[in-house]
PDB file of C-alpha atoms in Angstrom:
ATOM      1  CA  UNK J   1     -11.672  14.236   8.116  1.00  0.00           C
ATOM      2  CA  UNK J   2      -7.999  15.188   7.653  1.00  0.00           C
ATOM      3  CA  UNK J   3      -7.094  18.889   7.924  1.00  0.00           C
ATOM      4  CA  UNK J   4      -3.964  19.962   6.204  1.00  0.00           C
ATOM      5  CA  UNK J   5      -1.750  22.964   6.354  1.00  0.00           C
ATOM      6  CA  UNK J   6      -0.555  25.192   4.148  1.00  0.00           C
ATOM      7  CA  UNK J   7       2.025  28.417   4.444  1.00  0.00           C
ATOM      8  CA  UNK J   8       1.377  31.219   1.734  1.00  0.00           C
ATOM      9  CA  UNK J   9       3.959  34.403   1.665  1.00  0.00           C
ATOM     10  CA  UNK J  10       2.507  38.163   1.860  1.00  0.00           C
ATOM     11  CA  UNK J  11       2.157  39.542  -1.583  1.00  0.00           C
ATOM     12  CA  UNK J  12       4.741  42.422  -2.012  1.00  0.00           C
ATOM     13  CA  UNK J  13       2.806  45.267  -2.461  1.00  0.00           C
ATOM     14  CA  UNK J  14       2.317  49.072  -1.511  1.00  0.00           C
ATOM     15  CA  UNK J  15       2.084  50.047   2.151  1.00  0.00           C
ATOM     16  CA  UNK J  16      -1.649  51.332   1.544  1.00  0.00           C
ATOM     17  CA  UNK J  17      -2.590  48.186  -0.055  1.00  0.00           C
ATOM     18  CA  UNK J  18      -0.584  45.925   1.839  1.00  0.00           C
ATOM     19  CA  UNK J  19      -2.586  47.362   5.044  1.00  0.00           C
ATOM     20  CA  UNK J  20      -6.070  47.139   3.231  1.00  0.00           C
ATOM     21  CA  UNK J  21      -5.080  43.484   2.478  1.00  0.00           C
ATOM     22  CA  UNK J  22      -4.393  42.681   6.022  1.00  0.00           C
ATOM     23  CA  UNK J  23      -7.697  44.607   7.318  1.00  0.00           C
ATOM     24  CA  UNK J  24      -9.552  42.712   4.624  1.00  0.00           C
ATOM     25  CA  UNK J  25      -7.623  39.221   4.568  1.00  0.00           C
ATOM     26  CA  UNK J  26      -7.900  36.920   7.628  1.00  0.00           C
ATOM     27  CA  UNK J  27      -4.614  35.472   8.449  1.00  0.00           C
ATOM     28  CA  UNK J  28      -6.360  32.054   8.499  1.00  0.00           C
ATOM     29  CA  UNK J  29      -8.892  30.441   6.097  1.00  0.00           C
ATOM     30  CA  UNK J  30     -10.093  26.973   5.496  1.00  0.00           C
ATOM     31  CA  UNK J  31     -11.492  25.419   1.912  1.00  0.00           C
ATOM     32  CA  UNK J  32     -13.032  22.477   2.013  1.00  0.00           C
ATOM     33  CA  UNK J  33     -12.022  20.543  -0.428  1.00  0.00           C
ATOM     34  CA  UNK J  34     -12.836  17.181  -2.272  1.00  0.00           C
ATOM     35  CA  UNK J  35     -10.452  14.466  -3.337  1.00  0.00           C
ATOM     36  CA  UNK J  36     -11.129  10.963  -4.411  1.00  0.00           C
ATOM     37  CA  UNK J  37     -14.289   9.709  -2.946  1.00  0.00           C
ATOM     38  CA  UNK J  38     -14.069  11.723   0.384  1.00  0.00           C
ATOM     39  CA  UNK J  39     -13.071  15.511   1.627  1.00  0.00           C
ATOM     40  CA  UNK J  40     -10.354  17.195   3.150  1.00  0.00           C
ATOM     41  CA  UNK J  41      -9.855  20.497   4.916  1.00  0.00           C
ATOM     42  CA  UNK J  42      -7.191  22.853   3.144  1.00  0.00           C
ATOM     43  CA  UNK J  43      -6.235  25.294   6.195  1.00  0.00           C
ATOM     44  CA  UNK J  44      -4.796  28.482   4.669  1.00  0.00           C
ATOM     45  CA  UNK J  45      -2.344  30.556   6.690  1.00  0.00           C
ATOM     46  CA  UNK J  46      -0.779  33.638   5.564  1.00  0.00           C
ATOM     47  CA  UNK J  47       2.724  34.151   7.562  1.00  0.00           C
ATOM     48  CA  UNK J  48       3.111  37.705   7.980  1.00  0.00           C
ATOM     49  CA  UNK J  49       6.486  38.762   9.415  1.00  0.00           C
ATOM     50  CA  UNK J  50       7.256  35.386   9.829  1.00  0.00           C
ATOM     51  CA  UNK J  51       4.268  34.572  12.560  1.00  0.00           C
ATOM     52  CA  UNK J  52       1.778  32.026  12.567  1.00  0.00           C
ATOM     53  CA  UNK J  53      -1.082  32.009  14.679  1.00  0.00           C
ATOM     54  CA  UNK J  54      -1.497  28.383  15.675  1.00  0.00           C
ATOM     55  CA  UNK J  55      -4.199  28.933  17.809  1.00  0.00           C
ATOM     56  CA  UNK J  56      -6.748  30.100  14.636  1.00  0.00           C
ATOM     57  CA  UNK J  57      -5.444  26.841  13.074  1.00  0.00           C
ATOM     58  CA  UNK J  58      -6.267  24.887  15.686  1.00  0.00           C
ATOM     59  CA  UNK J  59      -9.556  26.223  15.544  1.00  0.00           C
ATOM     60  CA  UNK J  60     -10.308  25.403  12.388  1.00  0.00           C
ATOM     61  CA  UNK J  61      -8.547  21.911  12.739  1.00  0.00           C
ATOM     62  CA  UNK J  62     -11.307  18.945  11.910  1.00  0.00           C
ATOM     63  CA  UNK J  63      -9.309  16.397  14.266  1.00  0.00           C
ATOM     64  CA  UNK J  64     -10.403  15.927  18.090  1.00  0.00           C
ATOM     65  CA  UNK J  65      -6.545  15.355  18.540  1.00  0.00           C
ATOM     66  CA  UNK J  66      -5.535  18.150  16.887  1.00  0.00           C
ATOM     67  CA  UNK J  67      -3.328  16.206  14.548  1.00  0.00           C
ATOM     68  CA  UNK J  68      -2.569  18.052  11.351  1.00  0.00           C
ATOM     69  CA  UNK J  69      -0.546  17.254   8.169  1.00  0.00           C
ATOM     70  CA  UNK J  70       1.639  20.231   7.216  1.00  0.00           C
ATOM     71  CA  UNK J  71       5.030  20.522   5.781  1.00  0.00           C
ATOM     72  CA  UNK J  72       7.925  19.066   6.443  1.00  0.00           C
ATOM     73  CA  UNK J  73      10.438  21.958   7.988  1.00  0.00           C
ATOM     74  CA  UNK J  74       7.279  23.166  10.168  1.00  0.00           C
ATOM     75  CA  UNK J  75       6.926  22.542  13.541  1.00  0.00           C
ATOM     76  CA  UNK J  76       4.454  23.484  15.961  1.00  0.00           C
ATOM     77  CA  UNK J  77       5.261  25.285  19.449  1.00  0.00           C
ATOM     78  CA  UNK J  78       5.086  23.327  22.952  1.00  0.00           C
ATOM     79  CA  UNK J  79       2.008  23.321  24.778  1.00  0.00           C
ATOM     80  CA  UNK J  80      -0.089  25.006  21.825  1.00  0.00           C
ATOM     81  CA  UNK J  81      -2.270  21.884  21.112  1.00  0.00           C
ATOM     82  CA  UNK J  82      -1.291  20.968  17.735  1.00  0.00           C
ATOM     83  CA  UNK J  83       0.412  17.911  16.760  1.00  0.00           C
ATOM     84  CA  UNK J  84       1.772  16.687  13.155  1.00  0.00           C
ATOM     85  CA  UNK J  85      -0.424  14.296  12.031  1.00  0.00           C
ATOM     86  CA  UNK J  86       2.234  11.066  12.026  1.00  0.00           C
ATOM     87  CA  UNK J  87       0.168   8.121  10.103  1.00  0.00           C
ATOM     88  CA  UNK J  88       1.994   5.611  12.485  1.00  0.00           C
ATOM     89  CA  UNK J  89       0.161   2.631  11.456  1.00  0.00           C
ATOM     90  CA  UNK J  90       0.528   3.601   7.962  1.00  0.00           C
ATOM     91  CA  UNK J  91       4.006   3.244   8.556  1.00  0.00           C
ATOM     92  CA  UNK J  92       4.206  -0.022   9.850  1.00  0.00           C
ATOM     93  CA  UNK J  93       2.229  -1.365   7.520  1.00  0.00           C
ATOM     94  CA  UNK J  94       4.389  -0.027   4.675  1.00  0.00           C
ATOM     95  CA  UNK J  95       7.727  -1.550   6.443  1.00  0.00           C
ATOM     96  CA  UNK J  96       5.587  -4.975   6.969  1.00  0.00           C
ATOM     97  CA  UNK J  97       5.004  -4.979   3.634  1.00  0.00           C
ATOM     98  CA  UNK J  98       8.364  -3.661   2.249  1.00  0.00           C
ATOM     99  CA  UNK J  99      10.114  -6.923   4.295  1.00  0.00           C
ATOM    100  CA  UNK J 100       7.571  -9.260   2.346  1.00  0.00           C
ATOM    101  CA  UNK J 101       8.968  -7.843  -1.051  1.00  0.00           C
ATOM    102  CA  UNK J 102      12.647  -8.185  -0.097  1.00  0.00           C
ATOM    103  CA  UNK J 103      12.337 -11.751   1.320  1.00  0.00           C
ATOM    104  CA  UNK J 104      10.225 -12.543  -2.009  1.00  0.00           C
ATOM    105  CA  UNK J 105      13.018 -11.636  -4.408  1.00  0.00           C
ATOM    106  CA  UNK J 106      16.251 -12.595  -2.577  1.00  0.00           C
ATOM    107  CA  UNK J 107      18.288 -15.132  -4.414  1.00  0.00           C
ATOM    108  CA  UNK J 108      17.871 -17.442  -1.012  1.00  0.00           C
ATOM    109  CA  UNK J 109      16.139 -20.262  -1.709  1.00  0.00           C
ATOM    110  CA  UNK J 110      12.794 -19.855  -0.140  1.00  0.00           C
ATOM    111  CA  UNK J 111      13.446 -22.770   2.507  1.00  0.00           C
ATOM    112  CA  UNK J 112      16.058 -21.685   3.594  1.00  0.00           C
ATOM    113  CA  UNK J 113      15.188 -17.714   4.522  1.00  0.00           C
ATOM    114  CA  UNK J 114      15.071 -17.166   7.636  1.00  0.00           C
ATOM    115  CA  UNK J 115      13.029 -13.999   9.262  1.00  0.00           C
ATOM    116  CA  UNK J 116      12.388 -12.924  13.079  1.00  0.00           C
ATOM    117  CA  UNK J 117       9.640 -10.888  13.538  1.00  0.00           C
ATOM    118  CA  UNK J 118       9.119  -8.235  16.588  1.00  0.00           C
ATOM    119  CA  UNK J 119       5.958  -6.401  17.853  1.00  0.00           C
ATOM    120  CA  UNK J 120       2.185  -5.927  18.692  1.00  0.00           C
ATOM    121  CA  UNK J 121       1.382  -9.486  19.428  1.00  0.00           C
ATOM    122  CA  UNK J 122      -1.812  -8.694  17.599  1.00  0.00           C
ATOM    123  CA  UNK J 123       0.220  -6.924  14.453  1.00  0.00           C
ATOM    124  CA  UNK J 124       2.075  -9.955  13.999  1.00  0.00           C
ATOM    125  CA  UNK J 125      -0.185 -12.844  14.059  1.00  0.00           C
ATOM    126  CA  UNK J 126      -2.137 -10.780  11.385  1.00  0.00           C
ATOM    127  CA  UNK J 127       1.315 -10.786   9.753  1.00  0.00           C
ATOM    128  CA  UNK J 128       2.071 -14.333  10.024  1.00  0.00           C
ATOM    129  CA  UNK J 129       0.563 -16.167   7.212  1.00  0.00           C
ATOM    130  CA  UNK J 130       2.122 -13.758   5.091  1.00  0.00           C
ATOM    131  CA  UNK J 131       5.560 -14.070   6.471  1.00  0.00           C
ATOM    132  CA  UNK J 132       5.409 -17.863   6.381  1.00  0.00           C
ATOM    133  CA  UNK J 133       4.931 -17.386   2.927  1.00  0.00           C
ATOM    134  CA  UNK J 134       8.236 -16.119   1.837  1.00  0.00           C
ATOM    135  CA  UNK J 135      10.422 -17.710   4.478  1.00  0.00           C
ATOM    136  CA  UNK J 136      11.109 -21.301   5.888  1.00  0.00           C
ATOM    137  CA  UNK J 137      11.382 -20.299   9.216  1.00  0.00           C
ATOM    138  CA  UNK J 138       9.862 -17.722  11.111  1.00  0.00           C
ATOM    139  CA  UNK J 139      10.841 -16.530  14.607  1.00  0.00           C
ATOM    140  CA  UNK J 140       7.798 -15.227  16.726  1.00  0.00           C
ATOM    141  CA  UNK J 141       9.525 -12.496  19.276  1.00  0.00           C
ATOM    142  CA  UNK J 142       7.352 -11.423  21.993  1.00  0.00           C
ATOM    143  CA  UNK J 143       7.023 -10.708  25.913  1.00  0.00           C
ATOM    144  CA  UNK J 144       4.098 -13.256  26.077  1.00  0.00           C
ATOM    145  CA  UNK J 145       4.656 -16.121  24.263  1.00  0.00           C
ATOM    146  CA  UNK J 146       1.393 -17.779  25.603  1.00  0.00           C
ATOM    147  CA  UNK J 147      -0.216 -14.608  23.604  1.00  0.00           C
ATOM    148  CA  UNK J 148       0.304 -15.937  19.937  1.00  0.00           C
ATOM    149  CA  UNK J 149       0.772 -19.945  20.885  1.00  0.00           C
ATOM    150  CA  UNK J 150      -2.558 -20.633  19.554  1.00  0.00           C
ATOM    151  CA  UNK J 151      -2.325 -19.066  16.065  1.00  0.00           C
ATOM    152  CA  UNK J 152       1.113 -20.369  15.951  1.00  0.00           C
ATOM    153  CA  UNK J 153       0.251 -23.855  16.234  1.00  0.00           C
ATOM    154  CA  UNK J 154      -2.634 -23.717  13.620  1.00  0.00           C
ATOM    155  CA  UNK J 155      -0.426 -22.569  11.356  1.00  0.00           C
ATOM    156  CA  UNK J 156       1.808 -25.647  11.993  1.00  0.00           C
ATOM    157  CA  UNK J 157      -0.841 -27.440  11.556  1.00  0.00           C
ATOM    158  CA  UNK J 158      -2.759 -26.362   8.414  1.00  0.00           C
ATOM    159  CA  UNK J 159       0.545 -24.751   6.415  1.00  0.00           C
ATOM    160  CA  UNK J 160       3.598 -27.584   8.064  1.00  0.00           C
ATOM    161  CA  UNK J 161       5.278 -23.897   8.105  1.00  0.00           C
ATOM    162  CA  UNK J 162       8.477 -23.286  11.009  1.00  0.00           C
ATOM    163  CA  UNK J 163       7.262 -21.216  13.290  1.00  0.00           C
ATOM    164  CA  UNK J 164       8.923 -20.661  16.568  1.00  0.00           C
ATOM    165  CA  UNK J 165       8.625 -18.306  19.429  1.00  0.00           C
ATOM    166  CA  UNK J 166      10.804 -16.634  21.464  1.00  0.00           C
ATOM    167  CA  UNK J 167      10.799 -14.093  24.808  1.00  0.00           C
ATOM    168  CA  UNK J 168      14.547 -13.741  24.200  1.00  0.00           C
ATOM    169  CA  UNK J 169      15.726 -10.443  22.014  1.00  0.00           C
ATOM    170  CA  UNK J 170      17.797 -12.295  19.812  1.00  0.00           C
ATOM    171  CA  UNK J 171      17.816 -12.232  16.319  1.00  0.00           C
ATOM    172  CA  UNK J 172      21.465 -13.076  15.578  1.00  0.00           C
ATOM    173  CA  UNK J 173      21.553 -15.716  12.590  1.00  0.00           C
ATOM    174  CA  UNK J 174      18.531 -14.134  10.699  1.00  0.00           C
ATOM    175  CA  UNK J 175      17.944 -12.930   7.511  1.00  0.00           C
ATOM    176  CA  UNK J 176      15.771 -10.112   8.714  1.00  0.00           C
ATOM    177  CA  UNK J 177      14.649  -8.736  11.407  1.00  0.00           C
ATOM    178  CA  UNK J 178      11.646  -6.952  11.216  1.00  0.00           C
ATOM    179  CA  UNK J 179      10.662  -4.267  13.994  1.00  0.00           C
ATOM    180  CA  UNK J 180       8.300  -1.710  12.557  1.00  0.00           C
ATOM    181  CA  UNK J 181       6.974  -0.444  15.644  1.00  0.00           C
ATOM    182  CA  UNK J 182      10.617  -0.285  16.798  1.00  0.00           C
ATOM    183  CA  UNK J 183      12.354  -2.074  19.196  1.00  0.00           C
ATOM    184  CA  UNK J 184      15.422  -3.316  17.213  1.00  0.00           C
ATOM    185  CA  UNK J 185      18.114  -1.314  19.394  1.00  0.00           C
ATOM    186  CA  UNK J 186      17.869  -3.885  22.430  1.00  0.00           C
ATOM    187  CA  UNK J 187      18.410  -6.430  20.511  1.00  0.00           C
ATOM    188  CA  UNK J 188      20.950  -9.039  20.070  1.00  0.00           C
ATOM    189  CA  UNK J 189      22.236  -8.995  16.344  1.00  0.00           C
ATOM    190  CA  UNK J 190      25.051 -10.027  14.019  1.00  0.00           C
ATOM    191  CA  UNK J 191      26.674  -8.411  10.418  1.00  0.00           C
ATOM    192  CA  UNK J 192      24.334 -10.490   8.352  1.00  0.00           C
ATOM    193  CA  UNK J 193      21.220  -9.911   9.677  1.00  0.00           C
ATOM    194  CA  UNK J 194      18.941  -6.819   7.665  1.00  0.00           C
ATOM    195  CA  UNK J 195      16.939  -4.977  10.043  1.00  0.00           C
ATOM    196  CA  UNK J 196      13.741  -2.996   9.129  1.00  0.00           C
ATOM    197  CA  UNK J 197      12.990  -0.535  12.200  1.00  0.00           C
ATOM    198  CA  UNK J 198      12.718   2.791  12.713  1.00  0.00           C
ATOM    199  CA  UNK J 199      15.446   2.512  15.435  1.00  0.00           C
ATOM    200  CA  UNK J 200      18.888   1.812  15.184  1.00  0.00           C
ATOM    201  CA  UNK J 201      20.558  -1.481  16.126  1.00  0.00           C
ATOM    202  CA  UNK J 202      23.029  -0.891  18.831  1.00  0.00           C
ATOM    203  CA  UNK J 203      25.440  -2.973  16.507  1.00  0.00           C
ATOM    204  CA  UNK J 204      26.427  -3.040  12.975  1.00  0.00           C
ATOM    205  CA  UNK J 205      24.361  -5.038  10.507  1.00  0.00           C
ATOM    206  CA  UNK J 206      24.025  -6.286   6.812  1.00  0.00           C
ATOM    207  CA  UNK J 207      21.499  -3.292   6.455  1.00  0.00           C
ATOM    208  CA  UNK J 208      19.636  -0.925   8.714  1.00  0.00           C
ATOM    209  CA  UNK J 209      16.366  -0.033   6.936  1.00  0.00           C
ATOM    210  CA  UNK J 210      14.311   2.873   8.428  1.00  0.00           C
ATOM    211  CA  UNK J 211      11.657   3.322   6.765  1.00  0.00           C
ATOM    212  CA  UNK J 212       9.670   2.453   3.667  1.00  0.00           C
ATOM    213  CA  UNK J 213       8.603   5.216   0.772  1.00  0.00           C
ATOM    214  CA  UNK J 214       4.939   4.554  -0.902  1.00  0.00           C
ATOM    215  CA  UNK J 215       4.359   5.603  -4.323  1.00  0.00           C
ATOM    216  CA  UNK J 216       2.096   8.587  -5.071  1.00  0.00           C
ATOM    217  CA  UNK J 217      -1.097   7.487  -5.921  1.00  0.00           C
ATOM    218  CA  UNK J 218      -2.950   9.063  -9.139  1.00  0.00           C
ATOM    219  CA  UNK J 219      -6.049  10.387  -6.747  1.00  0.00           C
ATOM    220  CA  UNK J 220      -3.644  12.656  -4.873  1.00  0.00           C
ATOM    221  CA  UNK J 221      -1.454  13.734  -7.568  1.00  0.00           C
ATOM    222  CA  UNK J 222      -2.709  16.951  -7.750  1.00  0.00           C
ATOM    223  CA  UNK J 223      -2.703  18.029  -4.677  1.00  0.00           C
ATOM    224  CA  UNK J 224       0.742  16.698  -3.460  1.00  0.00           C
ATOM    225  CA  UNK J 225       3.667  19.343  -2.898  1.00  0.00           C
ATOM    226  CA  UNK J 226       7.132  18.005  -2.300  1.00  0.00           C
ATOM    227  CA  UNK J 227       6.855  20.238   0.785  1.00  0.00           C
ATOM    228  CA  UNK J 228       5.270  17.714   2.680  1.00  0.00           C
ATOM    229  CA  UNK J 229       6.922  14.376   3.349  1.00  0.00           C
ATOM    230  CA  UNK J 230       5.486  11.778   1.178  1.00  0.00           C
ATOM    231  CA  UNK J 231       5.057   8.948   3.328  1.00  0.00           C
ATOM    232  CA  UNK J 232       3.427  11.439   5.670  1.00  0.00           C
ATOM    233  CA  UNK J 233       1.297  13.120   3.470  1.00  0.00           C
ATOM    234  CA  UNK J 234      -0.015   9.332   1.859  1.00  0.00           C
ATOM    235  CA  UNK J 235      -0.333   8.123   5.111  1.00  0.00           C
ATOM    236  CA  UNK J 236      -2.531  10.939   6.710  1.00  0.00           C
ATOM    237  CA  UNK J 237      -4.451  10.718   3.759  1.00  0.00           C
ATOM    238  CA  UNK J 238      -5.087   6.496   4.313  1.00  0.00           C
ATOM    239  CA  UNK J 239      -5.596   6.836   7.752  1.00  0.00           C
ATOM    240  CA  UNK J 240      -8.838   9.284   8.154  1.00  0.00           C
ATOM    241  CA  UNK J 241     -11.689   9.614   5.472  1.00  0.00           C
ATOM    242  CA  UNK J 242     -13.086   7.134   3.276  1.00  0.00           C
ATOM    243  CA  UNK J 243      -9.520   6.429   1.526  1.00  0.00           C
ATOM    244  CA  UNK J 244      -8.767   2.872   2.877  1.00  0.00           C
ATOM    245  CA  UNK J 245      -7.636   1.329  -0.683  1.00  0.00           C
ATOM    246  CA  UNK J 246      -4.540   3.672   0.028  1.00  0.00           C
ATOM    247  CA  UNK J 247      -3.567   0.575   3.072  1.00  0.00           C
ATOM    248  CA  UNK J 248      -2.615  -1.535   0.154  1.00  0.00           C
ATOM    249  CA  UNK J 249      -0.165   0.401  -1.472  1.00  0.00           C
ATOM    250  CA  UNK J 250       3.189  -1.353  -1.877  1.00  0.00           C
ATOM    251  CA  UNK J 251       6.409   0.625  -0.958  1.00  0.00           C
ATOM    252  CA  UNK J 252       8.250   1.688  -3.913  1.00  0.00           C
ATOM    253  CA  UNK J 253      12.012   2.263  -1.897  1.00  0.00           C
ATOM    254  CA  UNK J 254      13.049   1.080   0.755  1.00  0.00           C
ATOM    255  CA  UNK J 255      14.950   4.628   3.814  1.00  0.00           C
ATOM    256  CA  UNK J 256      18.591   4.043   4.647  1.00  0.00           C
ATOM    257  CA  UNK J 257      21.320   6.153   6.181  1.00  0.00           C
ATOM    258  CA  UNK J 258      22.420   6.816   2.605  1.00  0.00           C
ATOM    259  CA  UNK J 259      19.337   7.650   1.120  1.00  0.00           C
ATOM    260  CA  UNK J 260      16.424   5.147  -0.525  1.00  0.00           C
ATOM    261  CA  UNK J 261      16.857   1.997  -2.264  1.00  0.00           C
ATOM    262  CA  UNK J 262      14.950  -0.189  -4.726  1.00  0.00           C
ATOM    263  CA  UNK J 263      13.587  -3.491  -2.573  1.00  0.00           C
ATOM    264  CA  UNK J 264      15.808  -5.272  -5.742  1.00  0.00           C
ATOM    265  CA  UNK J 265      18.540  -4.171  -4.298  1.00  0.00           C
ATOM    266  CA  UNK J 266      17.956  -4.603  -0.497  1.00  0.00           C
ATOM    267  CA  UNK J 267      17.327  -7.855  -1.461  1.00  0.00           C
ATOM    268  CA  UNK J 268      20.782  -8.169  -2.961  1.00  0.00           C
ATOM    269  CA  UNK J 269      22.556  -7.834   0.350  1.00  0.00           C
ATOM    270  CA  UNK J 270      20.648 -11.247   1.845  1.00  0.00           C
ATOM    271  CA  UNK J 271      22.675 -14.450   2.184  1.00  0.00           C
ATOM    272  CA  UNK J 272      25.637 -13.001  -0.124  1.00  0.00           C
TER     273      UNK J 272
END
């Protein structure tokens, strides 16, 4: 079950009052609360004189981690056993997904789109049939070739699709490079090739895509504050509980250095 944090201010008040409140209120509260078809834990903590103790809410944290979603500007201390929840798989997924669109609705003609993929060898053979879909040729990159052979050639086999694989870090030539678990700064590139990674190339490229923005689903509309990152907060929410439809959202922008674009117009920049 996720556990989420949330900052409220002291109400101004009267010194008398303002002392009752803080012999009466506890600096930390939880509220369990429901959402969708599962629950979450809303961890209330009152910051008074600008302290938090972090070591109430990681008592009343629901994750054996101690992984919690809170705001975006908050960070928790060294060495006090609290980590932001990061929904790294989430993530991926969403920059998998976001490379499918833009290869989908580039003006290249579909045979001739070229894409090199980079990663978990199990991430992207569950990728592949996908990828194969929206380019003509495919570029396996891995450490163990002899890991993904197998699916590799059934896919020859049943779909005729180009699939090749490769031990070498080069993706110069490409379309797109896709990286999601990272990985793209050692590798060999050229101006025309987009990456999607959450590093950056060591060299310039057509475009360096970071990340991937979801859209806000209706079930956690009202309980969404633009104080928490969005991907973040959609993520965490995917990632523990009963909420697994949320793994199927598409992105709706794609992160650059100059802020987020449409996957239209990424796709724009390909073969011009």
């Amino acid at each position: 079950m996720l556990s989420m944090l949330e900052f409220t201010e002291q109400e101004k008040c009267a010194p008398l009052r303002r002392l009752w409140h803080r012999i009466t209120t506890p600096q930390v509260r939880a509220i369990l609360r429901p959402v969708g078809n599962t629950h979450y834990l809303r961890i209330l903590c009152e910051q008074r004189r600008g302290k938090i103790d972090w070591r109430m809410i990681g008592s009343y944290s629901l994750d054996c981690s101690e992984r919690i979603l809170m705001p975006v500007d908050i960070e928790p201390p060294e060495n006090c056993g609290i980590r932001r929840f990061v929904p790294y798989a989430f993530r991926r997924r969403l920059l998998e997904s976001l490379a499918l669109d833009i290869l989908a609705c580039c003006s290249v003609r579909p045979e001739l789109r070229r894409a090199a993929v980079y990663g978990q060898d199990s991430e992207v053979i569950a990728l592949l049939p996908s990828l194969t879909a929206v380019a003509g040729e495919v570029r396996v990159i891995t450490r163990r070739p002899h890991a993904v052979m197998d699916t590799v050639e059934q896919l020859r086999s049943m779909t005729g699709a180009s699939i090749g694989v490769s031990s070498e870090l080069d993706a110069a030539g490409f379309h797109i490079l896709l990286a999601p678990a990272g990985g793209a700064a050692v590798f060999r590139l050229d101006s025309e090739v987009m990456v999607l990674s959450p590093d950056r190339p060591s060299v310039p490229t057509a475009l360096w895509i970071k990340g991937a923005v979801p859209t806000l689903p209706p079930v956690l509309e009202g309980i969404y504050s633009d104080v928490y990152d969005l991907t973040e907060f959609v993520g965490a929410f995917c990632e523990t509980g009963e909420m697994r439809e949320l793994a199927k959202l598409q992105p709706a922008a794609a992160v650059c250095e100059g802020g987020e674009i449409s996957p239209q117009e990424a796709a724009k920049l390909i073969g011009r």
